[in-house]
Amino acid sequence: MKRLSIILALLGFAVGTGIIVHLGAAHVASALMSVGWRGFAILVAVQLAIMVLLSLAWDVSCSGIKTYRLFYGRLAREAGNSCLPFSQVGGILLGIAATAGEDGGRPPSKDQPGWPVAAAATVVDVTTETMAEIFFVLAGLYCLVGQDPQTHYTWPLIGGSLIAIGLIAAFVRVQQGAGRIFRFLGSHIAASWKGALDAQADALQAAMDRFYASPARLAGGASLHLLGWFAGAAWTWLACHFLHWPITPAAAIAIEGVVSGILSAAFVVPGSLGVQEVAYVALGAVFGVDAAVMLGVSLLRRGRDLALGIPVLIAWQVLEWRALRTPTTQPQPAPLAATRRETDA
């Protein structure tokens, strides 16, 4: 998988570079420069507000975790996805670590939920978000077909979006057995770890059962996530406005809805390199938007993600470095093998 991710990342980078060369680097640069630092700052601020909304959606679905930890975990998850050469799974793991807040091997404090609870909460949040994404992709498809059902781009995009919806639904179904999957993997990694991993898996499943026991909270979180998806469409509309190519709200919903579905299906490509650029250019062609403008929207999105993600990654590294330098005062549990020998004696 690591080799495949590297190959896909290099291929995506080559595709993105090829698109820029084909359209003319000067043309694309001119479109980006027209936004200006003030416009770019507004786009970053709007995205930060969307992140606050998504954190509140997470808070509604998973009670009992400090809201600021959810906000930090969400930022870390997005930073891992957009700024590091990971697939989306890598970003999720980074978000879990940031949310858990376990430092230097010490037991979590009252403000640190610990990794089983953080992992369960992350899975639930990703689930409610993907459930909302299904409705948003369908809304995008509706706006897309309403534009011009005869356009030769339309049906391939519809087919790709339907595949993405199927993959999203499969994820929602599979993750409900996360605890059982973790126990199975743990029992096949190392026999000496089995007892500890089983205990963690039980804690993970118990946390997930607690979160899933409140359908009303899950529905509330999914509703806020759906609002967040439409806010993302508003961001695309605003980006096109700053690039001096106004589009209708329906076009923004169609573009962002179908692009989000395609990016979800291409989750194995680190950073969606190349995939994002092709998707934006293809969707823009359906609505008659200049390819350089849509490529500019994609590059503004990447710039926005870097502007938010890099400070978060630096802060996370500083916190991890301080945790490693701080001596642990809590007694450490005896190794599992030694505990078994004492019990046998």
Coordinates of C-alpha atoms in Angstrom, one line a residue:
M1 CA 0.0 0.0 0.0
K2 CA 2.9 2.4 0.8
R3 CA 4.4 1.8 -2.6
L4 CA 1.0 2.2 -4.3
S5 CA 0.4 5.4 -2.5
I6 CA 3.8 6.8 -3.6
I7 CA 3.1 5.8 -7.2
L8 CA -0.4 7.3 -7.2
A9 CA 0.9 10.5 -5.6
L10 CA 3.6 10.9 -8.3
L11 CA 1.1 10.1 -11.0
G12 CA -1.3 12.7 -9.6
F13 CA 1.4 15.3 -9.3
A14 CA 2.3 14.7 -13.0
V15 CA -1.3 15.0 -14.0
G16 CA -1.8 18.2 -12.1
T17 CA 1.4 19.7 -13.6
G18 CA 0.4 18.6 -17.1
I19 CA -2.9 20.4 -16.7
I20 CA -1.2 23.6 -15.7
V21 CA 1.2 23.3 -18.6
H22 CA -1.6 22.6 -21.0
L23 CA -3.7 25.6 -19.9
G24 CA -0.7 27.9 -19.7
A25 CA 1.1 28.5 -16.4
A26 CA 0.9 32.3 -16.9
H27 CA -2.8 32.2 -17.5
V28 CA -3.4 30.2 -14.3
A29 CA -1.0 32.4 -12.3
S30 CA -2.9 35.5 -13.6
A31 CA -6.2 34.1 -12.4
L32 CA -4.7 33.3 -9.0
M33 CA -3.1 36.7 -8.6
S34 CA -6.5 38.4 -9.3
V35 CA -7.7 37.1 -5.9
G36 CA -5.1 39.0 -4.0
W37 CA -4.0 38.5 -0.4
R38 CA -7.2 40.0 1.0
G39 CA -9.4 37.7 -1.0
F40 CA -7.3 34.7 0.0
A41 CA -7.5 35.7 3.7
I42 CA -11.3 35.8 3.4
L43 CA -11.3 32.3 1.9
V44 CA -9.2 31.0 4.7
A45 CA -11.3 32.6 7.3
V46 CA -14.5 31.2 5.7
Q47 CA -12.9 27.7 5.8
L48 CA -12.0 28.2 9.4
A49 CA -15.6 29.0 10.2
I50 CA -16.7 25.9 8.4
M51 CA -14.2 23.9 10.6
V52 CA -15.9 25.4 13.7
L53 CA -19.2 24.2 12.4
L54 CA -17.9 20.7 11.7
S55 CA -16.5 20.6 15.2
L56 CA -19.9 21.5 16.6
A57 CA -21.4 18.7 14.5
W58 CA -18.9 16.3 16.1
D59 CA -19.8 17.7 19.6
V60 CA -23.5 17.1 19.0
S61 CA -22.9 13.4 17.9
C62 CA -20.3 12.6 20.6
S63 CA -20.9 14.1 24.0
G64 CA -18.4 14.0 26.8
I65 CA -15.4 15.3 25.0
K66 CA -14.2 18.9 25.4
T67 CA -15.2 20.9 22.3
Y68 CA -11.7 22.5 21.9
R69 CA -10.2 18.9 21.7
L70 CA -12.7 18.1 18.9
F71 CA -11.8 21.2 17.1
Y72 CA -8.1 20.5 17.4
G73 CA -8.6 16.8 16.4
R74 CA -10.7 17.9 13.3
L75 CA -8.0 20.4 12.3
A76 CA -5.3 17.7 12.7
R77 CA -7.3 15.2 10.7
E78 CA -7.7 17.7 7.8
A79 CA -4.1 18.7 8.0
G80 CA -2.9 15.1 7.7
N81 CA -5.1 14.6 4.7
S82 CA -4.1 17.7 2.9
C83 CA -0.5 18.5 3.9
L84 CA 1.1 15.1 4.4
P85 CA 1.7 12.3 1.9
F86 CA -1.0 10.1 3.5
S87 CA -4.2 8.6 2.3
Q88 CA -7.3 9.7 4.2
V89 CA -6.7 6.8 6.6
G90 CA -3.5 8.5 7.7
G91 CA -5.2 11.8 8.4
I92 CA -7.9 10.0 10.5
L93 CA -5.2 8.3 12.6
L94 CA -3.5 11.7 13.1
G95 CA -6.8 13.2 14.1
I96 CA -7.4 10.4 16.6
A97 CA -4.0 11.0 18.2
A98 CA -4.6 14.7 18.5
T99 CA -8.1 14.2 20.0
A100 CA -6.9 11.5 22.5
G101 CA -4.3 13.8 23.9
E102 CA -2.3 11.1 25.7
D103 CA 1.1 12.5 26.4
G104 CA 4.3 10.5 27.0
G105 CA 2.5 7.3 27.9
R106 CA 0.8 8.9 31.0
P107 CA -2.9 8.1 31.7
P108 CA -5.3 10.6 30.2
S109 CA -6.5 13.4 32.3
K110 CA -10.1 14.5 32.6
D111 CA -9.6 16.7 29.5
Q112 CA -8.0 13.9 27.6
P113 CA -10.4 11.2 26.5
G114 CA -7.8 8.6 25.7
W115 CA -7.4 6.8 22.4
P116 CA -10.2 4.2 22.6
V117 CA -12.8 7.0 23.1
A118 CA -11.1 9.3 20.6
A119 CA -11.0 6.5 18.0
A120 CA -14.7 5.7 18.6
A121 CA -15.7 9.3 18.4
T122 CA -13.7 9.8 15.2
V123 CA -15.3 6.8 13.6
V124 CA -18.8 8.1 14.5
D125 CA -18.0 11.6 13.3
V126 CA -16.7 10.3 10.0
T127 CA -19.8 8.1 9.7
T128 CA -22.2 11.0 10.3
E129 CA -20.3 13.2 7.9
T130 CA -20.3 10.6 5.1
M131 CA -24.0 9.9 5.6
A132 CA -24.6 13.7 5.1
E133 CA -22.2 13.5 2.1
I134 CA -24.5 11.0 0.4
F135 CA -27.4 13.6 0.4
F136 CA -25.1 16.4 -0.6
V137 CA -23.7 14.3 -3.6
L138 CA -27.3 13.5 -4.6
A139 CA -28.1 17.3 -4.4
G140 CA -25.1 18.0 -6.6
L141 CA -26.2 15.3 -9.1
Y142 CA -29.7 16.9 -9.3
C143 CA -28.2 20.3 -10.0
L144 CA -25.8 18.8 -12.6
V145 CA -28.5 16.9 -14.5
G146 CA -30.7 20.0 -14.4
Q147 CA -28.0 22.0 -16.1
D148 CA -27.7 20.0 -19.3
P149 CA -28.4 16.2 -19.3
Q150 CA -27.0 15.8 -22.8
T151 CA -23.5 17.2 -22.0
H152 CA -20.9 14.4 -22.7
Y153 CA -19.2 15.1 -19.4
T154 CA -22.4 14.6 -17.4
W155 CA -23.0 10.8 -17.5
P156 CA -19.4 9.8 -16.7
L157 CA -19.5 12.2 -13.7
I158 CA -22.9 10.7 -12.6
G159 CA -21.5 7.2 -12.9
G160 CA -18.4 8.1 -10.8
S161 CA -20.6 9.8 -8.2
L162 CA -22.8 6.8 -7.9
I163 CA -19.8 4.6 -7.3
A164 CA -18.6 7.0 -4.7
I165 CA -22.0 6.8 -2.9
G166 CA -21.7 3.0 -2.9
L167 CA -18.2 3.2 -1.4
I168 CA -19.5 5.7 1.3
A169 CA -22.4 3.4 2.2
A170 CA -20.1 0.4 2.4
F171 CA -17.8 2.3 4.8
V172 CA -20.8 3.2 7.0
R173 CA -21.7 -0.5 7.2
V174 CA -18.2 -1.9 7.8
Q175 CA -17.2 0.5 10.5
Q176 CA -20.0 -0.6 12.9
G177 CA -17.9 -3.7 13.6
A178 CA -14.7 -1.8 14.3
G179 CA -14.2 -3.4 17.7
R180 CA -14.5 -7.0 16.3
I181 CA -12.1 -6.1 13.4
F182 CA -9.6 -4.7 15.9
R183 CA -9.7 -7.8 18.1
F184 CA -9.2 -10.0 15.1
L185 CA -6.2 -8.1 13.9
G186 CA -4.8 -8.0 17.4
S187 CA -5.0 -11.7 17.8
H188 CA -3.1 -12.3 14.6
I189 CA -0.3 -9.8 15.3
A190 CA 1.4 -11.2 18.4
A191 CA 0.1 -13.6 21.0
S192 CA 1.7 -11.6 23.8
W193 CA -0.3 -8.5 22.9
K194 CA -3.7 -10.3 22.6
G195 CA -4.9 -9.6 26.1
A196 CA -4.1 -5.9 26.1
L197 CA -5.5 -5.4 22.6
D198 CA -8.7 -7.2 23.5
A199 CA -9.2 -4.9 26.5
Q200 CA -8.6 -1.8 24.2
A201 CA -11.0 -3.3 21.6
D202 CA -13.7 -3.8 24.3
A203 CA -13.2 -0.1 25.4
L204 CA -13.4 1.0 21.8
Q205 CA -16.6 -1.0 21.1
A206 CA -18.2 0.2 24.4
A207 CA -17.5 3.8 23.5
M208 CA -19.0 3.3 20.0
D209 CA -22.1 1.6 21.5
R210 CA -22.5 4.6 23.9
F211 CA -22.3 7.1 21.0
Y212 CA -24.7 5.1 18.8
A213 CA -27.2 4.7 21.7
S214 CA -28.5 8.3 20.9
P215 CA -30.0 8.4 17.4
A216 CA -31.3 11.9 18.0
R217 CA -27.7 13.2 18.6
L218 CA -26.4 11.3 15.6
A219 CA -29.2 12.9 13.4
G220 CA -28.3 16.3 14.8
G221 CA -24.6 15.8 14.0
A222 CA -25.4 14.6 10.5
S223 CA -27.7 17.6 9.9
L224 CA -24.9 20.0 10.9
H225 CA -22.5 18.1 8.7
L226 CA -24.9 18.5 5.8
L227 CA -25.0 22.2 6.5
G228 CA -21.2 22.1 6.4
W229 CA -21.2 20.4 3.0
F230 CA -23.4 23.2 1.6
A231 CA -21.1 25.8 3.3
G232 CA -18.3 24.2 1.2
A233 CA -20.4 24.9 -1.9
A234 CA -20.7 28.5 -0.7
W235 CA -16.9 28.6 -0.5
T236 CA -16.6 27.4 -4.1
W237 CA -19.1 30.1 -5.2
L238 CA -17.1 32.7 -3.3
A239 CA -13.8 31.5 -4.8
C240 CA -15.2 31.8 -8.4
H241 CA -16.5 35.3 -7.5
F242 CA -13.0 36.3 -6.4
L243 CA -11.6 34.8 -9.7
H244 CA -14.0 37.1 -11.6
W245 CA -16.1 34.3 -13.0
P246 CA -19.5 34.3 -11.1
I247 CA -21.5 31.1 -11.0
T248 CA -25.0 30.4 -9.7
P249 CA -25.5 28.7 -6.3
A250 CA -26.9 25.6 -8.2
A251 CA -23.7 25.4 -10.2
A252 CA -21.6 25.7 -7.0
I253 CA -23.6 22.8 -5.4
A254 CA -23.2 20.7 -8.4
I255 CA -19.5 21.3 -8.7
E256 CA -18.7 20.8 -5.0
G257 CA -21.1 17.9 -4.6
V258 CA -19.8 15.8 -7.5
V259 CA -16.2 16.8 -6.7
S260 CA -16.6 15.6 -3.1
G261 CA -18.0 12.3 -4.3
I262 CA -15.1 11.8 -6.7
L263 CA -12.5 12.6 -4.0
S264 CA -14.1 10.2 -1.6
A265 CA -13.8 7.4 -4.2
A266 CA -10.2 8.3 -4.8
F267 CA -9.2 8.2 -1.1
V268 CA -6.2 6.0 -1.8
V269 CA -4.5 8.9 -3.7
P270 CA -2.5 11.0 -1.1
G271 CA -3.9 14.5 -1.1
S272 CA -6.1 13.6 -4.1
L273 CA -3.2 14.9 -6.3
G274 CA -4.4 15.3 -9.9
V275 CA -7.8 13.9 -9.1
Q276 CA -9.0 17.1 -7.6
E277 CA -7.7 19.2 -10.5
V278 CA -9.3 17.0 -13.1
A279 CA -12.6 16.9 -11.3
Y280 CA -12.8 20.7 -11.0
V281 CA -11.9 21.3 -14.6
A282 CA -14.4 18.7 -15.8
L283 CA -17.2 20.0 -13.7
G284 CA -16.4 23.6 -14.7
A285 CA -16.7 22.6 -18.4
V286 CA -20.3 21.5 -17.8
F287 CA -21.2 24.9 -16.6
G288 CA -19.1 26.8 -19.2
V289 CA -16.5 28.0 -16.7
D290 CA -13.0 28.6 -18.1
A291 CA -10.6 25.7 -17.3
A292 CA -8.0 28.1 -15.9
V293 CA -10.6 29.5 -13.4
M294 CA -11.5 26.0 -12.2
L295 CA -7.9 25.1 -11.8
G296 CA -7.5 28.3 -9.9
V297 CA -10.3 27.2 -7.5
S298 CA -8.5 23.9 -7.0
L299 CA -5.2 25.6 -6.3
L300 CA -6.9 28.1 -3.9
R301 CA -8.4 25.1 -2.1
R302 CA -4.9 23.6 -1.7
G303 CA -3.4 26.9 -0.6
R304 CA -6.2 27.3 1.9
D305 CA -5.6 23.8 3.3
L306 CA -1.9 24.5 3.6
A307 CA -2.5 27.8 5.3
L308 CA -4.6 26.1 7.9
G309 CA -2.8 22.7 8.1
I310 CA 0.8 23.6 8.4
P311 CA 0.4 25.7 11.6
V312 CA -1.6 22.8 13.1
L313 CA 1.1 20.2 12.2
I314 CA 3.8 22.5 13.7
A315 CA 1.8 22.9 16.9
W316 CA 1.2 19.1 17.1
Q317 CA 4.9 18.4 16.7
V318 CA 5.7 20.9 19.4
L319 CA 3.3 19.3 21.8
E320 CA 4.6 15.9 21.0
W321 CA 8.2 17.0 21.5
R322 CA 7.3 18.6 24.9
A323 CA 5.5 15.4 25.9
L324 CA 8.5 13.3 25.1
R325 CA 10.8 15.6 27.1
T326 CA 8.6 15.7 30.1
P327 CA 9.4 12.8 32.5
T328 CA 6.6 10.4 33.3
T329 CA 5.6 10.4 37.0
Q330 CA 3.0 7.8 36.8
P331 CA 3.9 4.2 37.5
Q332 CA 4.0 2.1 34.3
P333 CA 2.2 -1.2 34.2
A334 CA 4.2 -4.3 34.1
P335 CA 4.7 -6.0 30.7
L336 CA 2.0 -8.5 29.9
A337 CA 4.4 -11.4 29.7
A338 CA 5.8 -10.7 33.2
T339 CA 2.3 -10.4 34.6
R340 CA 1.5 -13.8 33.2
R341 CA 4.6 -15.3 34.8
E342 CA 3.7 -13.9 38.2
T343 CA 0.2 -15.2 37.9
D344 CA 1.5 -18.7 37.0
A345 CA 3.8 -18.6 40.0

